[in-house]
Amino acid sequence: MDMGIRGKTALVCASSKGLGRACAFSLAREGVNLVITARGKEALEKTAEEIRAATGVKVVAVASDIATEAGRAAVLAACPQPDILVNNAGGPPPGDFRNWNRDIWIAALDMNMIAPIEMIKATVDHMIARKFGRVVNITSSTVKAPIEALGLSNGARAGLTGFIAGIARKTVAHNVTINNLLPGPFDTDRLRSNFANLAKSRGVSVDVVRQERMSQNPAGRLGDPAEFGDACAYLCSAQAGFVTGQNFLIDGGGYPGTF
Ligand code: NAP
């Protein structure tokens, strides 16, 4: 299927690795030019080069922290009017809410709620004026099925989800859609480092933790980031103009509910 977005420009935040990188790759395969971001310059430049070599699209790499105002300003200076915006960032650390003070909460909100809202605020009116825009926010399956230790993530992402539910019904009249993609367990650096920490604390091998986690999922495996990236490309396609305000769970069937 030709997704009808060849020649458009996407700003894909936090995309040197993992799910963001996969979204950038899938969009590039559709002929979309990219601005990609991450804090670490080396991995970011490497990804930019890999995408250029594989797809031939234009890729600009901006090393900055998307959770800060200065970081967002640098990204927006390189790409003030994207046609497509993919919001992403790292996730907050796990822990016990009794140990979280206001500063810890604000850091989580900055990263997983305020950063995407600010990026939308800076770009959505340009999309509306051009009568085309696609915004995808990478959130988490924990928005639907919270994990107790991930309280910072549960709270910040649920706040973002509530905000999106309101505005997504307004922008769609201008062919500007806003949707959330909710990953379950995907085989990325982040998940691998979680497995390593868990293995260390339990005194077992990383492979034991990995096998356990795979067998707990109805699909019997972890998600491949490329599967996630292609779902993102669909939500950014010309054909997806009637899809807005949705929370699209991609978790191998891990969430057990009917809806
Ligand atoms: P990952 O493999 O660790 O990749 C994270 C990417 O984001 C890297 O490119 C990283 O580069 C960049 N990044 C992190 N913080 C940033 C910041 N403040 N500003 C700019 N770039 C930043 O992680 P992932 O697994 O793809 O996860 C992506 C998101 O999905 C996270 O929010 C995670 O919590 C969520 N999620 C993931 C899973 C999963 O199974 N993988 C499941 C549920 C939710 P730098 O470190 O160089 O900045």
mmCIF file of C-alpha atoms and ligand atoms in Angstrom:
data_model
loop_
_atom_site.group_PDB
_atom_site.id
_atom_site.type_symbol
_atom_site.label_atom_id
_atom_site.label_comp_id
_atom_site.label_asym_id
_atom_site.label_seq_id
_atom_site.Cartn_x
_atom_site.Cartn_y
_atom_site.Cartn_z
ATOM 1 C CA MET A 1 0.000 0.000 0.000
ATOM 2 C CA ASP A 2 1.345 3.429 -0.920
ATOM 3 C CA MET A 3 0.775 5.499 2.206
ATOM 4 C CA GLY A 4 0.606 8.780 0.325
ATOM 5 C CA ILE A 5 3.180 10.640 2.419
ATOM 6 C CA ARG A 6 6.216 10.603 0.096
ATOM 7 C CA GLY A 7 8.087 13.934 0.282
ATOM 8 C CA LYS A 8 6.539 14.987 3.590
ATOM 9 C CA THR A 9 8.698 15.869 6.614
ATOM 10 C CA ALA A 10 8.541 14.057 9.941
ATOM 11 C CA LEU A 11 10.024 15.129 13.222
ATOM 12 C CA VAL A 12 10.645 11.956 15.203
ATOM 13 C CA CYS A 13 11.683 12.666 18.778
ATOM 14 C CA ALA A 14 13.972 10.369 20.773
ATOM 15 C CA SER A 15 14.791 8.229 17.775
ATOM 16 C CA SER A 16 18.426 7.116 17.828
ATOM 17 C CA LYS A 17 17.361 3.745 19.261
ATOM 18 C CA GLY A 18 14.442 1.474 19.968
ATOM 19 C CA LEU A 19 10.849 2.349 19.117
ATOM 20 C CA GLY A 20 11.563 5.918 17.980
ATOM 21 C CA ARG A 21 14.248 4.682 15.607
ATOM 22 C CA ALA A 22 11.864 2.060 14.220
ATOM 23 C CA CYS A 23 9.206 4.740 13.584
ATOM 24 C CA ALA A 24 11.797 6.878 11.792
ATOM 25 C CA PHE A 25 12.862 3.923 9.628
ATOM 26 C CA SER A 26 9.292 2.997 8.686
ATOM 27 C CA LEU A 27 8.474 6.589 7.727
ATOM 28 C CA ALA A 28 11.695 6.852 5.708
ATOM 29 C CA ARG A 29 10.736 3.718 3.773
ATOM 30 C CA GLU A 30 7.575 5.600 2.764
ATOM 31 C CA GLY A 31 9.752 8.389 1.350
ATOM 32 C CA VAL A 32 9.323 10.783 4.288
ATOM 33 C CA ASN A 33 12.247 13.140 5.026
ATOM 34 C CA LEU A 34 13.259 13.193 8.652
ATOM 35 C CA VAL A 35 14.496 15.235 11.538
ATOM 36 C CA ILE A 36 15.565 12.822 14.260
ATOM 37 C CA THR A 37 16.607 13.594 17.827
ATOM 38 C CA ALA A 38 18.235 12.094 20.919
ATOM 39 C CA ARG A 39 20.599 13.351 23.591
ATOM 40 C CA GLY A 40 23.585 11.210 22.595
ATOM 41 C CA LYS A 41 25.133 12.523 19.376
ATOM 42 C CA GLU A 42 27.116 9.466 18.347
ATOM 43 C CA ALA A 43 24.242 6.965 18.251
ATOM 44 C CA LEU A 44 22.016 9.590 16.650
ATOM 45 C CA GLU A 45 24.457 10.294 13.803
ATOM 46 C CA LYS A 46 24.877 6.557 13.282
ATOM 47 C CA THR A 47 21.126 6.054 12.967
ATOM 48 C CA ALA A 48 20.830 9.047 10.623
ATOM 49 C CA GLU A 49 23.497 7.536 8.370
ATOM 50 C CA GLU A 50 21.849 4.098 8.422
ATOM 51 C CA ILE A 51 18.477 5.564 7.428
ATOM 52 C CA ARG A 52 20.020 7.646 4.612
ATOM 53 C CA ALA A 53 21.907 4.627 3.286
ATOM 54 C CA ALA A 54 18.862 2.336 3.439
ATOM 55 C CA THR A 55 16.231 4.685 2.050
ATOM 56 C CA GLY A 56 17.822 7.739 0.399
ATOM 57 C CA VAL A 57 15.614 10.243 2.260
ATOM 58 C CA LYS A 58 16.999 13.448 3.790
ATOM 59 C CA VAL A 59 17.799 13.040 7.476
ATOM 60 C CA VAL A 60 18.787 15.880 9.796
ATOM 61 C CA ALA A 61 20.006 14.868 13.264
ATOM 62 C CA VAL A 62 19.595 17.216 16.237
ATOM 63 C CA ALA A 63 21.245 16.167 19.501
ATOM 64 C CA SER A 64 19.173 17.614 22.349
ATOM 65 C CA ASP A 65 17.114 16.750 25.412
ATOM 66 C CA ILE A 66 13.429 16.851 24.436
ATOM 67 C CA ALA A 67 12.396 17.155 28.097
ATOM 68 C CA THR A 68 13.904 20.652 28.316
ATOM 69 C CA GLU A 69 12.736 23.933 26.821
ATOM 70 C CA ALA A 70 16.167 24.574 25.280
ATOM 71 C CA GLY A 71 16.235 21.087 23.800
ATOM 72 C CA ARG A 72 12.822 21.530 22.196
ATOM 73 C CA ALA A 73 13.817 24.964 20.864
ATOM 74 C CA ALA A 74 16.842 23.426 19.124
ATOM 75 C CA VAL A 75 14.698 20.715 17.532
ATOM 76 C CA LEU A 76 12.027 23.193 16.420
ATOM 77 C CA ALA A 77 14.650 25.519 14.963
ATOM 78 C CA ALA A 78 15.707 22.648 12.685
ATOM 79 C CA CYS A 79 12.114 21.680 11.896
ATOM 80 C CA PRO A 80 9.579 24.415 12.689
ATOM 81 C CA GLN A 81 6.760 23.043 10.532
ATOM 82 C CA PRO A 82 6.747 19.232 10.343
ATOM 83 C CA ASP A 83 3.914 17.459 8.543
ATOM 84 C CA ILE A 84 4.300 14.542 10.934
ATOM 85 C CA LEU A 85 5.307 14.647 14.602
ATOM 86 C CA VAL A 86 6.209 11.537 16.569
ATOM 87 C CA ASN A 87 6.529 12.305 20.273
ATOM 88 C CA ASN A 88 8.776 10.040 22.292
ATOM 89 C CA ALA A 89 11.278 10.174 25.168
ATOM 90 C CA GLY A 90 12.796 7.826 27.698
ATOM 91 C CA GLY A 91 10.591 6.437 30.440
ATOM 92 C CA PRO A 92 10.838 7.407 34.126
ATOM 93 C CA PRO A 93 12.497 4.955 36.531
ATOM 94 C CA PRO A 94 10.495 2.401 38.528
ATOM 95 C CA GLY A 95 10.200 2.677 42.297
ATOM 96 C CA ASP A 96 7.978 3.086 45.352
ATOM 97 C CA PHE A 97 5.790 6.185 45.359
ATOM 98 C CA ARG A 98 6.677 6.780 49.021
ATOM 99 C CA ASN A 99 10.165 7.737 47.871
ATOM 100 C CA TRP A 100 9.105 10.196 45.144
ATOM 101 C CA ASN A 101 9.190 13.891 45.985
ATOM 102 C CA ARG A 102 7.872 16.793 43.937
ATOM 103 C CA ASP A 103 11.087 17.159 41.909
ATOM 104 C CA ILE A 104 10.936 13.506 40.840
ATOM 105 C CA TRP A 105 7.309 13.886 39.793
ATOM 106 C CA ILE A 106 8.026 17.088 37.873
ATOM 107 C CA ALA A 107 10.890 15.390 35.991
ATOM 108 C CA ALA A 108 8.527 12.570 34.938
ATOM 109 C CA LEU A 109 5.811 15.029 33.901
ATOM 110 C CA ASP A 110 8.353 17.106 31.964
ATOM 111 C CA MET A 111 9.484 14.081 29.989
ATOM 112 C CA ASN A 112 6.293 12.109 29.369
ATOM 113 C CA MET A 113 3.516 14.696 29.499
ATOM 114 C CA ILE A 114 4.671 18.294 29.086
ATOM 115 C CA ALA A 115 7.285 17.672 26.344
ATOM 116 C CA PRO A 116 4.765 16.120 23.909
ATOM 117 C CA ILE A 117 2.144 18.763 24.736
ATOM 118 C CA GLU A 118 4.665 21.553 24.078
ATOM 119 C CA MET A 119 5.745 19.940 20.797
ATOM 120 C CA ILE A 120 2.118 19.707 19.683
ATOM 121 C CA LYS A 121 1.495 23.311 20.737
ATOM 122 C CA ALA A 122 4.430 24.487 18.598
ATOM 123 C CA THR A 123 3.471 22.573 15.449
ATOM 124 C CA VAL A 124 -0.249 21.814 15.285
ATOM 125 C CA ASP A 125 -1.476 25.190 14.017
ATOM 126 C CA HIS A 126 0.915 24.989 11.042
ATOM 127 C CA MET A 127 -0.521 21.537 10.286
ATOM 128 C CA ILE A 128 -4.056 22.901 10.524
ATOM 129 C CA ALA A 129 -3.170 25.749 8.137
ATOM 130 C CA ARG A 130 -1.794 23.228 5.593
ATOM 131 C CA LYS A 131 -4.754 20.841 6.053
ATOM 132 C CA PHE A 132 -2.501 17.904 6.730
ATOM 133 C CA GLY A 133 -0.922 16.730 9.955
ATOM 134 C CA ARG A 134 -0.259 13.495 11.788
ATOM 135 C CA VAL A 135 0.811 13.327 15.416
ATOM 136 C CA VAL A 136 1.680 10.034 17.088
ATOM 137 C CA ASN A 137 2.589 9.876 20.761
ATOM 138 C CA ILE A 138 4.489 6.845 21.979
ATOM 139 C CA THR A 139 3.028 6.102 25.410
ATOM 140 C CA SER A 140 2.785 2.645 27.011
ATOM 141 C CA SER A 141 0.546 -0.350 27.586
ATOM 142 C CA THR A 142 0.671 0.758 31.237
ATOM 143 C CA VAL A 143 -1.832 3.499 30.339
ATOM 144 C CA LYS A 144 -4.411 0.702 30.037
ATOM 145 C CA ALA A 145 -2.937 -1.771 32.510
ATOM 146 C CA PRO A 146 -0.832 0.062 35.103
ATOM 147 C CA ILE A 147 2.206 -1.606 36.654
ATOM 148 C CA GLU A 148 2.532 -0.527 40.292
ATOM 149 C CA ALA A 149 6.278 0.132 40.247
ATOM 150 C CA LEU A 150 5.895 2.346 37.173
ATOM 151 C CA GLY A 151 3.719 4.894 38.985
ATOM 152 C CA LEU A 152 5.577 7.877 37.501
ATOM 153 C CA SER A 153 4.953 6.573 34.007
ATOM 154 C CA ASN A 154 1.343 5.546 34.760
ATOM 155 C CA GLY A 155 0.547 9.020 36.059
ATOM 156 C CA ALA A 156 2.377 11.172 33.493
ATOM 157 C CA ARG A 157 1.206 9.177 30.475
ATOM 158 C CA ALA A 158 -2.389 9.022 31.674
ATOM 159 C CA GLY A 159 -2.284 12.824 31.952
ATOM 160 C CA LEU A 160 -1.044 13.111 28.365
ATOM 161 C CA THR A 161 -3.693 10.641 27.198
ATOM 162 C CA GLY A 162 -6.488 12.700 28.763
ATOM 163 C CA PHE A 163 -5.193 15.876 27.147
ATOM 164 C CA ILE A 164 -4.948 14.228 23.711
ATOM 165 C CA ALA A 165 -8.495 12.851 23.973
ATOM 166 C CA GLY A 166 -9.766 16.423 24.082
ATOM 167 C CA ILE A 167 -7.778 18.094 21.298
ATOM 168 C CA ALA A 168 -7.767 15.176 18.843
ATOM 169 C CA ARG A 169 -11.497 15.716 18.252
ATOM 170 C CA LYS A 170 -10.869 19.339 17.283
ATOM 171 C CA THR A 171 -7.915 19.022 14.910
ATOM 172 C CA VAL A 172 -9.378 16.190 12.820
ATOM 173 C CA ALA A 173 -11.735 18.574 10.992
ATOM 174 C CA HIS A 174 -8.554 19.986 9.395
ATOM 175 C CA ASN A 175 -7.116 16.572 8.450
ATOM 176 C CA VAL A 176 -4.804 16.727 11.463
ATOM 177 C CA THR A 177 -5.007 13.553 13.535
ATOM 178 C CA ILE A 178 -3.494 12.818 16.936
ATOM 179 C CA ASN A 179 -3.193 9.265 18.206
ATOM 180 C CA ASN A 180 -1.282 7.329 20.835
ATOM 181 C CA LEU A 181 0.641 4.106 20.280
ATOM 182 C CA LEU A 182 0.867 1.916 23.387
ATOM 183 C CA PRO A 183 3.786 -0.533 23.327
ATOM 184 C CA GLY A 184 3.788 -3.706 25.374
ATOM 185 C CA PRO A 185 7.148 -5.509 25.676
ATOM 186 C CA PHE A 186 9.360 -4.677 22.684
ATOM 187 C CA ASP A 187 12.891 -5.938 22.234
ATOM 188 C CA THR A 188 14.786 -2.661 22.677
ATOM 189 C CA ASP A 189 17.828 -1.505 24.664
ATOM 190 C CA ARG A 190 15.488 -0.257 27.369
ATOM 191 C CA LEU A 191 13.811 -3.630 27.856
ATOM 192 C CA ARG A 192 17.141 -5.453 27.652
ATOM 193 C CA SER A 193 18.594 -3.247 30.389
ATOM 194 C CA ASN A 194 15.471 -3.851 32.538
ATOM 195 C CA PHE A 195 16.048 -7.601 32.090
ATOM 196 C CA ALA A 196 19.707 -7.203 33.085
ATOM 197 C CA ASN A 197 18.798 -5.305 36.279
ATOM 198 C CA LEU A 198 16.136 -7.835 37.189
ATOM 199 C CA ALA A 199 18.491 -10.753 36.535
ATOM 200 C CA LYS A 200 21.120 -9.177 38.780
ATOM 201 C CA SER A 201 18.694 -8.542 41.639
ATOM 202 C CA ARG A 202 17.338 -12.105 41.457
ATOM 203 C CA GLY A 203 20.727 -13.741 40.914
ATOM 204 C CA VAL A 204 19.643 -15.476 37.696
ATOM 205 C CA SER A 205 20.845 -15.146 34.111
ATOM 206 C CA VAL A 206 19.437 -12.536 31.742
ATOM 207 C CA ASP A 207 18.272 -15.361 29.513
ATOM 208 C CA VAL A 208 16.083 -16.778 32.303
ATOM 209 C CA VAL A 209 14.367 -13.415 32.761
ATOM 210 C CA ARG A 210 13.947 -12.990 29.014
ATOM 211 C CA GLN A 211 12.446 -16.475 28.550
ATOM 212 C CA GLU A 212 10.053 -15.899 31.461
ATOM 213 C CA ARG A 213 8.916 -12.608 30.019
ATOM 214 C CA MET A 214 8.361 -14.137 26.583
ATOM 215 C CA SER A 215 6.379 -17.049 27.966
ATOM 216 C CA GLN A 216 4.141 -14.632 29.944
ATOM 217 C CA ASN A 217 3.032 -12.983 26.702
ATOM 218 C CA PRO A 218 0.229 -14.666 24.686
ATOM 219 C CA ALA A 219 2.366 -14.325 21.545
ATOM 220 C CA GLY A 220 5.198 -16.227 23.269
ATOM 221 C CA ARG A 221 7.715 -13.588 22.253
ATOM 222 C CA LEU A 222 8.705 -9.950 22.510
ATOM 223 C CA GLY A 223 7.631 -7.399 19.932
ATOM 224 C CA ASP A 224 9.981 -6.497 17.094
ATOM 225 C CA PRO A 225 10.439 -2.686 16.976
ATOM 226 C CA ALA A 226 9.881 -2.821 13.197
ATOM 227 C CA GLU A 227 6.303 -4.005 13.861
ATOM 228 C CA PHE A 228 5.792 -0.930 15.996
ATOM 229 C CA GLY A 229 7.361 1.383 13.405
ATOM 230 C CA ASP A 230 5.051 0.143 10.660
ATOM 231 C CA ALA A 231 1.984 0.778 12.837
ATOM 232 C CA CYS A 232 3.264 4.313 13.345
ATOM 233 C CA ALA A 233 3.703 4.766 9.583
ATOM 234 C CA TYR A 234 0.097 3.670 9.046
ATOM 235 C CA LEU A 235 -1.201 6.216 11.587
ATOM 236 C CA CYS A 236 0.821 8.863 9.696
ATOM 237 C CA SER A 237 -0.507 7.793 6.302
ATOM 238 C CA ALA A 238 -2.871 9.742 4.063
ATOM 239 C CA GLN A 239 -5.354 6.864 4.512
ATOM 240 C CA ALA A 240 -5.530 7.319 8.300
ATOM 241 C CA GLY A 241 -7.221 10.739 8.208
ATOM 242 C CA PHE A 242 -10.400 9.314 9.838
ATOM 243 C CA VAL A 243 -8.488 7.864 12.823
ATOM 244 C CA THR A 244 -7.984 10.255 15.725
ATOM 245 C CA GLY A 245 -7.897 10.252 19.517
ATOM 246 C CA GLN A 246 -7.210 6.523 19.597
ATOM 247 C CA ASN A 247 -5.044 4.488 21.921
ATOM 248 C CA PHE A 248 -3.603 1.715 19.794
ATOM 249 C CA LEU A 249 -2.213 -1.085 21.949
ATOM 250 C CA ILE A 250 0.507 -3.268 20.408
ATOM 251 C CA ASP A 251 1.330 -5.881 23.008
ATOM 252 C CA GLY A 252 1.005 -9.395 21.565
ATOM 253 C CA GLY A 253 -2.337 -9.759 23.356
ATOM 254 C CA GLY A 254 -0.865 -9.076 26.797
ATOM 255 C CA TYR A 255 -3.783 -6.874 27.863
ATOM 256 C CA PRO A 256 -6.560 -9.333 28.784
ATOM 257 C CA GLY A 257 -9.649 -7.096 28.451
ATOM 258 C CA THR A 258 -12.402 -7.175 25.812
ATOM 259 C CA PHE A 259 -11.988 -3.451 25.086
HETATM 260 P P1 NAP B 1 15.298 2.879 24.210
HETATM 261 O O1 NAP B 1 15.587 1.684 23.399
HETATM 262 O O2 NAP B 1 16.036 3.106 25.481
HETATM 263 O O3 NAP B 1 15.457 4.173 23.279
HETATM 264 C C1 NAP B 1 15.151 5.440 23.801
HETATM 265 C C2 NAP B 1 15.510 6.501 22.785
HETATM 266 O O4 NAP B 1 15.083 7.761 23.285
HETATM 267 C C3 NAP B 1 17.004 6.647 22.559
HETATM 268 O O5 NAP B 1 17.228 7.059 21.240
HETATM 269 C C4 NAP B 1 17.391 7.751 23.547
HETATM 270 O O6 NAP B 1 18.601 8.362 23.170
HETATM 271 C C5 NAP B 1 16.184 8.662 23.387
HETATM 272 N N1 NAP B 1 15.906 9.539 24.530
HETATM 273 C C6 NAP B 1 15.692 9.157 25.808
HETATM 274 N N2 NAP B 1 15.461 10.237 26.585
HETATM 275 C C7 NAP B 1 15.518 11.323 25.757
HETATM 276 C C8 NAP B 1 15.376 12.714 25.965
HETATM 277 N N3 NAP B 1 15.114 13.212 27.180
HETATM 278 N N4 NAP B 1 15.495 13.561 24.899
HETATM 279 C C9 NAP B 1 15.753 13.052 23.663
HETATM 280 N N5 NAP B 1 15.909 11.748 23.424
HETATM 281 C C10 NAP B 1 15.794 10.883 24.456
HETATM 282 O O7 NAP B 1 13.750 2.927 24.657
HETATM 283 P P2 NAP B 1 12.450 2.283 23.945
HETATM 284 O O8 NAP B 1 12.285 0.904 24.452
HETATM 285 O O9 NAP B 1 12.483 2.541 22.502
HETATM 286 O O10 NAP B 1 11.294 3.139 24.648
HETATM 287 C C11 NAP B 1 10.751 4.311 24.077
HETATM 288 C C12 NAP B 1 9.592 4.767 24.955
HETATM 289 O O11 NAP B 1 8.576 3.738 24.962
HETATM 290 C C13 NAP B 1 9.970 5.021 26.404
HETATM 291 O O12 NAP B 1 9.242 6.108 26.921
HETATM 292 C C14 NAP B 1 9.532 3.737 27.099
HETATM 293 O O13 NAP B 1 9.243 3.939 28.464
HETATM 294 C C15 NAP B 1 8.283 3.402 26.302
HETATM 295 N N6 NAP B 1 7.953 1.974 26.399
HETATM 296 C C16 NAP B 1 8.799 1.041 25.921
HETATM 297 C C17 NAP B 1 8.448 -0.311 26.024
HETATM 298 C C18 NAP B 1 9.355 -1.404 25.501
HETATM 299 O O14 NAP B 1 9.081 -2.571 25.702
HETATM 300 N N7 NAP B 1 10.447 -1.127 24.840
HETATM 301 C C19 NAP B 1 7.227 -0.675 26.624
HETATM 302 C C20 NAP B 1 6.388 0.320 27.093
HETATM 303 C C21 NAP B 1 6.753 1.651 26.972
HETATM 304 P P3 NAP B 1 19.501 9.150 24.266
HETATM 305 O O15 NAP B 1 19.525 8.304 25.491
HETATM 306 O O16 NAP B 1 20.818 9.322 23.596
HETATM 307 O O17 NAP B 1 18.803 10.462 24.497
#
